[in-house]
Coordinates of C-alpha atoms and ligand atoms in Angstrom, one line a residue:
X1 CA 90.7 84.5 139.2
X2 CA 93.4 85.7 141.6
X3 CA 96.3 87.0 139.6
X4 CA 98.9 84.0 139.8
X5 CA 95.8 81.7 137.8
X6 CA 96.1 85.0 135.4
X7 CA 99.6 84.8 134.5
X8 CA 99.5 80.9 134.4
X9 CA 96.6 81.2 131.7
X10 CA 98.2 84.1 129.8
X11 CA 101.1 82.0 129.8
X12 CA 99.5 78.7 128.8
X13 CA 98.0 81.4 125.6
X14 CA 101.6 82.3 124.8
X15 CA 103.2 79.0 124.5
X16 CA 100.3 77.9 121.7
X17 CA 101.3 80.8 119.9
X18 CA 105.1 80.3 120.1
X19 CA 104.8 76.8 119.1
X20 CA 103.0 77.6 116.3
X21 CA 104.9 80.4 115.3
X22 CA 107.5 78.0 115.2
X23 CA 105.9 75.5 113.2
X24 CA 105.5 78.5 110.8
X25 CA 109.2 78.9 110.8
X26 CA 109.9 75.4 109.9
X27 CA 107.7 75.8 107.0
X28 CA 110.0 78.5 106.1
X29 CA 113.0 76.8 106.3
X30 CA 112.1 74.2 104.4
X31 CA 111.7 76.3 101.3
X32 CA 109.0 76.4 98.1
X33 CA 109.9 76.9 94.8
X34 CA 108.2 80.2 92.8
X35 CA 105.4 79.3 90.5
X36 CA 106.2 79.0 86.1
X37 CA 103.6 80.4 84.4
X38 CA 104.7 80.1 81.5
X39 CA 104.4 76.3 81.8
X40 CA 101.1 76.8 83.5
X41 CA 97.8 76.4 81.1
X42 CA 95.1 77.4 81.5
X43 CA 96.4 80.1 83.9
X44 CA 93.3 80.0 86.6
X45 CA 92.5 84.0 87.9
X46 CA 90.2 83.6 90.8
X47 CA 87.8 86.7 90.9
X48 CA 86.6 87.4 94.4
X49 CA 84.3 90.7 94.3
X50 CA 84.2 91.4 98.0
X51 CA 81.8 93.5 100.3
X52 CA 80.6 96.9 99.9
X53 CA 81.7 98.6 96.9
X54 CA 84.3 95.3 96.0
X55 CA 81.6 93.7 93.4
X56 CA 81.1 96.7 91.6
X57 CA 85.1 98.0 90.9
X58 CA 85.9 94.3 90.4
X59 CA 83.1 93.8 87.9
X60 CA 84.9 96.9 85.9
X61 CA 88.3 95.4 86.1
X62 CA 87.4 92.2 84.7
X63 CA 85.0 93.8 82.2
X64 CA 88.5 95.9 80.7
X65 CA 90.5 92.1 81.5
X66 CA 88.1 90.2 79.3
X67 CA 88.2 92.7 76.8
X68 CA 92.6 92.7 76.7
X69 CA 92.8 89.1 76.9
X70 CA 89.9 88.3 74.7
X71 CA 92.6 85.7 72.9
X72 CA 94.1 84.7 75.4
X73 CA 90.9 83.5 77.0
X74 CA 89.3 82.1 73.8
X75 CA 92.9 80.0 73.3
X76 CA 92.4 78.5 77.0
X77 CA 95.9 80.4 78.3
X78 CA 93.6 82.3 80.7
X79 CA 90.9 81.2 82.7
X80 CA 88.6 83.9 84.6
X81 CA 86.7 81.9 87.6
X82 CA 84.8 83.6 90.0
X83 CA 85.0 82.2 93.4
X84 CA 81.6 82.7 96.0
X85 CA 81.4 82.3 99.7
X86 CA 83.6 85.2 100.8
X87 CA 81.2 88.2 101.6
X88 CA 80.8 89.5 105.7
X89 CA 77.2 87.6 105.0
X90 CA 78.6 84.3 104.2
X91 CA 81.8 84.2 106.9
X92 CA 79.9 85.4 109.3
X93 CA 77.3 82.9 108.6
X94 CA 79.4 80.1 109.7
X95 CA 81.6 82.5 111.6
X96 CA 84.9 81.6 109.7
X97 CA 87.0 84.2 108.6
X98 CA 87.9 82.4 105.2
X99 CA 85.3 79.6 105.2
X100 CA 87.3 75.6 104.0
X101 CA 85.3 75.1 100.9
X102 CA 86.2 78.8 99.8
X103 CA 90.1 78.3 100.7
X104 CA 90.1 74.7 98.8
X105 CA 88.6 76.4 95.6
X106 CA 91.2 79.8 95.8
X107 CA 94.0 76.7 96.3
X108 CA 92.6 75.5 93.1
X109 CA 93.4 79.1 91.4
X110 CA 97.4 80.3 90.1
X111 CA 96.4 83.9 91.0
X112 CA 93.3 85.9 93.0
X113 CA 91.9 89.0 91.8
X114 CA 90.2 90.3 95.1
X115 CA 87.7 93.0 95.9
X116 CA 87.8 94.7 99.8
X117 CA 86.4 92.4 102.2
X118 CA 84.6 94.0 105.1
X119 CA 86.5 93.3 108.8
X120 CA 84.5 93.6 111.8
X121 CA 85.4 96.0 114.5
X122 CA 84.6 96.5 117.8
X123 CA 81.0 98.4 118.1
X124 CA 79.6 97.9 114.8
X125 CA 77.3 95.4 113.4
X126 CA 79.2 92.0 112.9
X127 CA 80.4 89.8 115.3
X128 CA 84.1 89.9 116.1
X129 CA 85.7 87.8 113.2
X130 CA 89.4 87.7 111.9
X131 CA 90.1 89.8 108.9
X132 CA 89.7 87.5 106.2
X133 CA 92.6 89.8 104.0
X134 CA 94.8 88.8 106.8
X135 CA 93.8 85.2 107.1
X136 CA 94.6 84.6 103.2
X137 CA 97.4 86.1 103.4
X138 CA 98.2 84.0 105.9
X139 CA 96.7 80.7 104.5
X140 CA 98.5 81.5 101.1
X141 CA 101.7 82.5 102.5
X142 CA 101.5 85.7 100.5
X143 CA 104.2 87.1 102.4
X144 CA 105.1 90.4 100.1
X145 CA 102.3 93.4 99.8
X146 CA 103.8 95.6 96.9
X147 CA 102.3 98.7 96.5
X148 CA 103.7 101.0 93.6
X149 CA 102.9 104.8 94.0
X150 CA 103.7 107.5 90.7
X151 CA 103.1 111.2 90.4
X152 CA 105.3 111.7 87.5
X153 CA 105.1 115.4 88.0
X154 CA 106.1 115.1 91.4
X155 CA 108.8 113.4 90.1
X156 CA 106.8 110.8 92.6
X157 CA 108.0 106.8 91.4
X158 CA 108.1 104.9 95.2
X159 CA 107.3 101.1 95.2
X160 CA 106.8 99.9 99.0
X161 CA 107.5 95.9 99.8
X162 CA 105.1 95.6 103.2
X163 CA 106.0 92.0 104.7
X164 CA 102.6 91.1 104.6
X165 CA 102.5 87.3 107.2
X166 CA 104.2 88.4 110.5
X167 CA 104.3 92.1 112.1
X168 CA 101.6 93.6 114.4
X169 CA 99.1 91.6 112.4
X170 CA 99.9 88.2 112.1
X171 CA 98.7 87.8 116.4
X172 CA 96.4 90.8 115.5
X173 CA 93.2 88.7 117.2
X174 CA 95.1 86.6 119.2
X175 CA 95.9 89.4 121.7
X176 CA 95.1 88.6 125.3
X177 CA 93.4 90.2 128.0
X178 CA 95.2 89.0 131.3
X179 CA 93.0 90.7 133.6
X180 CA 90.5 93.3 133.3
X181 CA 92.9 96.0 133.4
X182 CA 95.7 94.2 131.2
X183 CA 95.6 93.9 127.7
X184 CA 98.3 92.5 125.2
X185 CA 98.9 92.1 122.1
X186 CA 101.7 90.1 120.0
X187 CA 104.4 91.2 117.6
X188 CA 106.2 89.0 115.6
X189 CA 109.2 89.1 113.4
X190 CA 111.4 86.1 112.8
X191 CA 114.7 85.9 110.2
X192 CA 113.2 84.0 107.6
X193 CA 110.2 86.5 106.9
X194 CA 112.3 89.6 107.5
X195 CA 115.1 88.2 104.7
X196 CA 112.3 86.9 102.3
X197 CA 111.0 90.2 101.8
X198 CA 113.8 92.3 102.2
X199 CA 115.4 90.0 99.2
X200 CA 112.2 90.4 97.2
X201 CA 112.7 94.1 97.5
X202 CA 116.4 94.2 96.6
X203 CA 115.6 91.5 93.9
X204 CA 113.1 93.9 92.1
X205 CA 115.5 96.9 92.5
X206 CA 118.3 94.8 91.0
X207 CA 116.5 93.9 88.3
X208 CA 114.8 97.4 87.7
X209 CA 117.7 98.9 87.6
X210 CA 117.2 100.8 90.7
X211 CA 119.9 102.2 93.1
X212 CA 118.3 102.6 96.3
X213 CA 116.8 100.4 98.8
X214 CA 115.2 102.2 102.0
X215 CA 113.9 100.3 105.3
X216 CA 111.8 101.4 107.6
X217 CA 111.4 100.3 111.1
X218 CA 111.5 101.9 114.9
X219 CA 114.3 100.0 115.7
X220 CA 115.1 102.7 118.4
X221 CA 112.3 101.6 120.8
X222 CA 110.8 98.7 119.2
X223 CA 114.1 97.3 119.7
X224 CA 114.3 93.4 119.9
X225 CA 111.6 92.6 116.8
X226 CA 112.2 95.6 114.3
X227 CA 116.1 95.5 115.9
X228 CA 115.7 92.0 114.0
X229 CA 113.8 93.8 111.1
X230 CA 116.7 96.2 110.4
X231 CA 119.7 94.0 110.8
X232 CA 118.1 91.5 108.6
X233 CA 118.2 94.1 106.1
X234 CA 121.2 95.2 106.9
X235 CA 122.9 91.6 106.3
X236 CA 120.8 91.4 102.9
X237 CA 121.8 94.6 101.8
X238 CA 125.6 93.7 101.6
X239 CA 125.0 91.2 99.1
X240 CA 123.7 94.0 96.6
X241 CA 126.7 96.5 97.1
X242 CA 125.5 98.3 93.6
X243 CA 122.7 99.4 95.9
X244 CA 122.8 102.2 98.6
X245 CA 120.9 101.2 101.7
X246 CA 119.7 103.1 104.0
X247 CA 117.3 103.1 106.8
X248 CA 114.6 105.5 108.3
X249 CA 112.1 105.2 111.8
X250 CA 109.1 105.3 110.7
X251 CA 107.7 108.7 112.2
X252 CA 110.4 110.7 110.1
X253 CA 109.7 108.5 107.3
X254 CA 105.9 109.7 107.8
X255 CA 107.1 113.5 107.7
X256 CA 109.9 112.9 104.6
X257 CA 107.0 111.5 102.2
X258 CA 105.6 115.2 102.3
X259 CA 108.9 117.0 101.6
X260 CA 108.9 118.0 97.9
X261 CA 112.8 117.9 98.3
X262 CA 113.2 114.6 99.8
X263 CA 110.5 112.6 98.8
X264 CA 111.3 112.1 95.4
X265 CA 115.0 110.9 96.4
X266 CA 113.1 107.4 97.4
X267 CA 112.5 104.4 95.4
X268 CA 112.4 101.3 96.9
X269 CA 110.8 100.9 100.4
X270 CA 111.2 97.9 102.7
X271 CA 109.0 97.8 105.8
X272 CA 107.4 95.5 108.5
X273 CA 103.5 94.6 107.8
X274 CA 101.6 97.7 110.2
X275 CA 104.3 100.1 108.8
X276 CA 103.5 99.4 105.7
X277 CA 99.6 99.1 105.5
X278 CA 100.0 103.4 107.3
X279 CA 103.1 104.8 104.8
X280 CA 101.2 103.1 101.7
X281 CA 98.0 104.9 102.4
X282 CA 99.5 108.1 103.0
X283 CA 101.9 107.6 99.8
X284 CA 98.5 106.7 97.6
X285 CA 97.0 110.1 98.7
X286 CA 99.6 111.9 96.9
X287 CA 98.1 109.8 93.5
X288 CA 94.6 110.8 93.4
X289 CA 93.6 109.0 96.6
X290 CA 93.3 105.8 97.5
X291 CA 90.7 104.5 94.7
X292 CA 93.7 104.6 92.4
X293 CA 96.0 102.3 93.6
X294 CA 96.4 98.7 93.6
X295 CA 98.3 96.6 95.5
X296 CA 99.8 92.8 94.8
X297 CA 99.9 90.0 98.0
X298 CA 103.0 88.0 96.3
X299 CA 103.9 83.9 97.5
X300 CA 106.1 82.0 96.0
X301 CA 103.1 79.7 94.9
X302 CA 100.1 82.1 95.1
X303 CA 99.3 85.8 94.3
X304 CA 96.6 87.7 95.2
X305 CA 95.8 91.5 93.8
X306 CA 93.9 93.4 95.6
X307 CA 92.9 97.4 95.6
X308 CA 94.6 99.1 98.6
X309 CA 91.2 100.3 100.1
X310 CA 88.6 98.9 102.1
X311 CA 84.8 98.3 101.0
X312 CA 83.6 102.0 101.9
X313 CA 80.6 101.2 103.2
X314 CA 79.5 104.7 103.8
X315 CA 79.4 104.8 99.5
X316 CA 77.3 102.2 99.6
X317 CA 74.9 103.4 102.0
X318 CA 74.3 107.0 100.6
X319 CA 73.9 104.7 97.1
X320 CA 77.1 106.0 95.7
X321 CA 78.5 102.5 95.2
X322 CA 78.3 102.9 91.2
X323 CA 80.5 106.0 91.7
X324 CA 83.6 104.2 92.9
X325 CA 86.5 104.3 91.1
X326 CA 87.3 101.2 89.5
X327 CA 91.0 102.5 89.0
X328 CA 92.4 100.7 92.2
X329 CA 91.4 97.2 91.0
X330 CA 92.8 98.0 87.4
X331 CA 95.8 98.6 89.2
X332 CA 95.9 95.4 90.7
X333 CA 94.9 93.6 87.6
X334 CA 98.1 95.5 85.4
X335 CA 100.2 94.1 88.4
X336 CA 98.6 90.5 88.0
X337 CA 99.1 90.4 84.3
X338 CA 103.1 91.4 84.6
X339 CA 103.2 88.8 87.5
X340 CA 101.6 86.0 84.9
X341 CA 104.3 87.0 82.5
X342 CA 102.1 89.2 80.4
X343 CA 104.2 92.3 80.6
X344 CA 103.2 93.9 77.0
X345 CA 99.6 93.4 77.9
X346 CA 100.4 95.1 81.2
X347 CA 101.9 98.0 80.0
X348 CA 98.9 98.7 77.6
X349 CA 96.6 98.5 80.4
X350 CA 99.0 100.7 82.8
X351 CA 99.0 103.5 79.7
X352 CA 95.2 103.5 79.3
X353 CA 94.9 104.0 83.2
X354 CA 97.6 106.6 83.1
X355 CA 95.3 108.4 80.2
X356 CA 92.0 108.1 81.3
X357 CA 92.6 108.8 84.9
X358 CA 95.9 111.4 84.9
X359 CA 96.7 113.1 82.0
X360 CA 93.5 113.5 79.8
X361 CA 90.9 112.8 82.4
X362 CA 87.9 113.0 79.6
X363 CA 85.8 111.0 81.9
X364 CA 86.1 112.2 85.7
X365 CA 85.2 110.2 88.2
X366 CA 84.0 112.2 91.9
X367 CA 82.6 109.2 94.2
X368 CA 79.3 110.9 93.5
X369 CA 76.7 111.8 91.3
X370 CA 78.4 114.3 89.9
X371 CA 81.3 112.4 88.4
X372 CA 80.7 109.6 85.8
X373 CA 80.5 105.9 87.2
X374 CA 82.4 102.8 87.1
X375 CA 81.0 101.7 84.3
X376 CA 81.9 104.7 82.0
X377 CA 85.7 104.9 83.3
X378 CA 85.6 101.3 82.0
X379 CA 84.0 101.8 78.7
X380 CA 86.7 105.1 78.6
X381 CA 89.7 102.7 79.4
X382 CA 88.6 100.0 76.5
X383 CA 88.1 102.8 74.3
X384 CA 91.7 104.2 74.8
X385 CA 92.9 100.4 74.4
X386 CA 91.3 100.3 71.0
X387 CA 94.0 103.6 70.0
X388 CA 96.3 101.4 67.8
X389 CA 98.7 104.5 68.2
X390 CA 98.6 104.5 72.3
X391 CA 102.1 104.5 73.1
X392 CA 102.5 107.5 70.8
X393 CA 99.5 109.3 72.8
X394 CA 100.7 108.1 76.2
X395 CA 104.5 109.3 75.9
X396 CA 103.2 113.0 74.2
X397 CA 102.2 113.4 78.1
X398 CA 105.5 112.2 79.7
X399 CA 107.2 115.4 78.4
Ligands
NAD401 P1 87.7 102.4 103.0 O1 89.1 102.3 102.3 O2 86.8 101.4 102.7 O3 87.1 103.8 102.6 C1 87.4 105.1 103.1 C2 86.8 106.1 102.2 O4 87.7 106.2 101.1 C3 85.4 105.8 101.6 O5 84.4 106.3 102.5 C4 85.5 106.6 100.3 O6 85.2 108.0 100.6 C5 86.9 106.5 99.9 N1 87.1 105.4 98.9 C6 87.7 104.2 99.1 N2 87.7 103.5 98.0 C7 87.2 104.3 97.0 C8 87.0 104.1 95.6 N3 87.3 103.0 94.9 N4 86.4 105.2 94.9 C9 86.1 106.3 95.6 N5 86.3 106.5 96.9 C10 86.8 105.5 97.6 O7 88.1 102.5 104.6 P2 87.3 102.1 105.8 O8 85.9 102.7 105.8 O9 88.2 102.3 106.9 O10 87.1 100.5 105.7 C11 85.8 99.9 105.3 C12 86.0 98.4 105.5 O11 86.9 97.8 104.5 C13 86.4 97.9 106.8 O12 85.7 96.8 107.2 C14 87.9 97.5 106.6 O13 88.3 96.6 107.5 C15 87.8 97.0 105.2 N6 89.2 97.1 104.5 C16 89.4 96.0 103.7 C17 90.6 96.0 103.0 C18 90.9 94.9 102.1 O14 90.0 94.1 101.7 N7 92.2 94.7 101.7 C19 91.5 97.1 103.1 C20 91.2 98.2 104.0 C21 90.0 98.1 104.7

């Protein structure tokens, strides 16, 4: 191919992705409205368990959610289902990233509980398949990743708002190689999902009581899509003038979560999707790592909760699997319970977890042998549910 054919093909590939980037924006525009639960019943939780070490942490999360909403499950307000045809076995099988029959039953669901889900990458053993993480997100339209992050000694309380549908990631395996020297990927950013999640964040800190709202961007070279990013922000930040706004590049944002004087000035962070999926790691760290923190994929009709880590394969292999800690997806299933409206039984679950795995720590949990398993942090946390005087025990530790 002679390099004019080149250009005319990469082109061709670039106008199939604007139009339906388009058509995406459309959708958009013309609006949802946000699920009721409340009017909802039962209340269908899809449990997906994932690859790797995702069946056994998700098995431990819904062992401690059957046990907390024993009633609510028995009246038919709750409904746990579990979902099949999602492991790297079965999509690669029919090599689909997020095979129809799977979609149509999570479409059936109100909310998704989700173990990691193994993505393929160049050089390893699967053939080249979307992630399916970012295809439901995508399919779902769960267009806000919220990812809390507490060290209460560190006087540490961040909660991060990653737009989760557009980004680096959206076109992340629709890049094009235009010759064999040129390679090129896609970012996208338009003003509908910039001011959806920026709102969202806003929203929470409104509503939290929360006077700071920071974005983060590299407006400064990225300049026309995170130029669009910031502004947005910027526009939806003067409709909240009880909140200081302020803005950060990324890189210095990176450096600022490890200074002890800084760091703890932040509260609310607002960031585009590949921003967001590197800060949120490196702000879990400072928890305990990332097997402690959960993360929610919020749409206006759909929600999906999710740990923040991947299936850890290398666990699996060395038989370490039982070892995980199931703390992650117990995060995500205290943010799926306050999402369904079941705030009181959230904030019992959140307490346990704070007691079992940060201030009392009876039952430690290493990743290997040494440490207790899954199974045992679980049996821990339902025993520390049990405490009818928990509240009294948990706040002894907040002083
Ligand atoms: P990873 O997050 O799976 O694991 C990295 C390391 O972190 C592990 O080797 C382990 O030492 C530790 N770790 C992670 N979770 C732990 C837990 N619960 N308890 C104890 N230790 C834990 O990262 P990776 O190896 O880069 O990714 C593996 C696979 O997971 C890849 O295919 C990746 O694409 C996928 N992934 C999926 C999701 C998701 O489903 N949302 C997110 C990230 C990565």
């Amino acid at each position: 191919m002679n390099q004019t054919e080149a250009i005319e093909k990469a082109l061709e590939h670039f106008a199939r992705l604007l139009e339906e980037q388009l058509r995406r924006v459309d959708q958009m525009k013309a609006g949802e409205d946000w699920a009721d639960y409340s009017r909802i019943k039962p209340i269908v939780v899809g449990v997906v368990g994932g690859d790797g070490i995702g069946p056994y942490i998700t098995k431990e999360a819904v062992r401690v959610l059957e046990y907390l909403l024993v009633e609510e499950i028995s009246g038919g307000k709750v409904l746990l289902k579990d979902i099949p045809g999602l492991t790297i076995e079965e999509r690669v099988s029919i090599m689909k990233a997020l095979p129809e029959d799977t979609l149509t039953e999570l479409k059936k669901c109100h909310v998704i509980l989700k173990g990691p889900l193994t993505t393929p990458k160049k050089g390893d053993r699967w053939p080249n398949l979307e992630s399916a993480n970012v295809s439901m997100r995508r399919e779902l339209d769960l267009f806000a990743n919220v990812r809390p992050v507490k060290v209460p000694e560190k006087g540490i309380d961040w909660i991060f708002f990653r737009e989760n549908t557009e980004g680096e990631y959206v076109l992340g395996s629709r890049g094009f190689n235009v010759t064999d020297d040129l390679a090129v990927d896609f970012k996208v950013i338009t003003n509908q999902g910039a001011e959806r999640i920026v709102r969202l964040a806003f929203e929470y800190a409104r509503n939290n009581g929360i006077k700071r709202v920071s974005a983060v961007t590299k407006a400064n070279v990225i300049k026309t899509t995170d130029g669009k990013f910031l502004e947005t922000a910027r526009q939806v930040a003067r409709e909240y003038p009880e909140i200081q706004f302020d803005d950060w590049f990324v890189d210095i944002m990176a450096a600022k979560l490890v200074d002890e004087k800084r760091r703890r000035d932040f509260k609310v962070i607002v960031l585009p999707n590949l921003y967001g999926d590197i800060l949120t790691d490196e702000a879990a760290e400072f928890q305990g790592g990332v097997g402690t923190a959960g993360s929610a994929n919020i749409g206006k009709r759909y929600a999906m909760f999710e740990a923040i880590h991947g299936s850890a394969p290398r666990m699996v292999d060395e038989g370490r699997a039982q070892f995980a800690d199931p703390s992650s997806m117990m995060r995500a299933a205290v943010m799926l319970l306050r999402h369904i409206g079941m705030a009181e039984k959230a904030s019992r679950m959140e307490m346990a977890l704070d007691i079992c795995g940060q201030f009392e720590r009876k039952v430690c949990l290493t990743g290997r042998s040494d440490g207790a398993t899954g199974a045992q942090f679980a049996d821990y946390v339902m025993q520390t549910l049990k405490d009818p005087n928990l509240k009294t025990r948990w706040r002894s530790y907040q002083s």
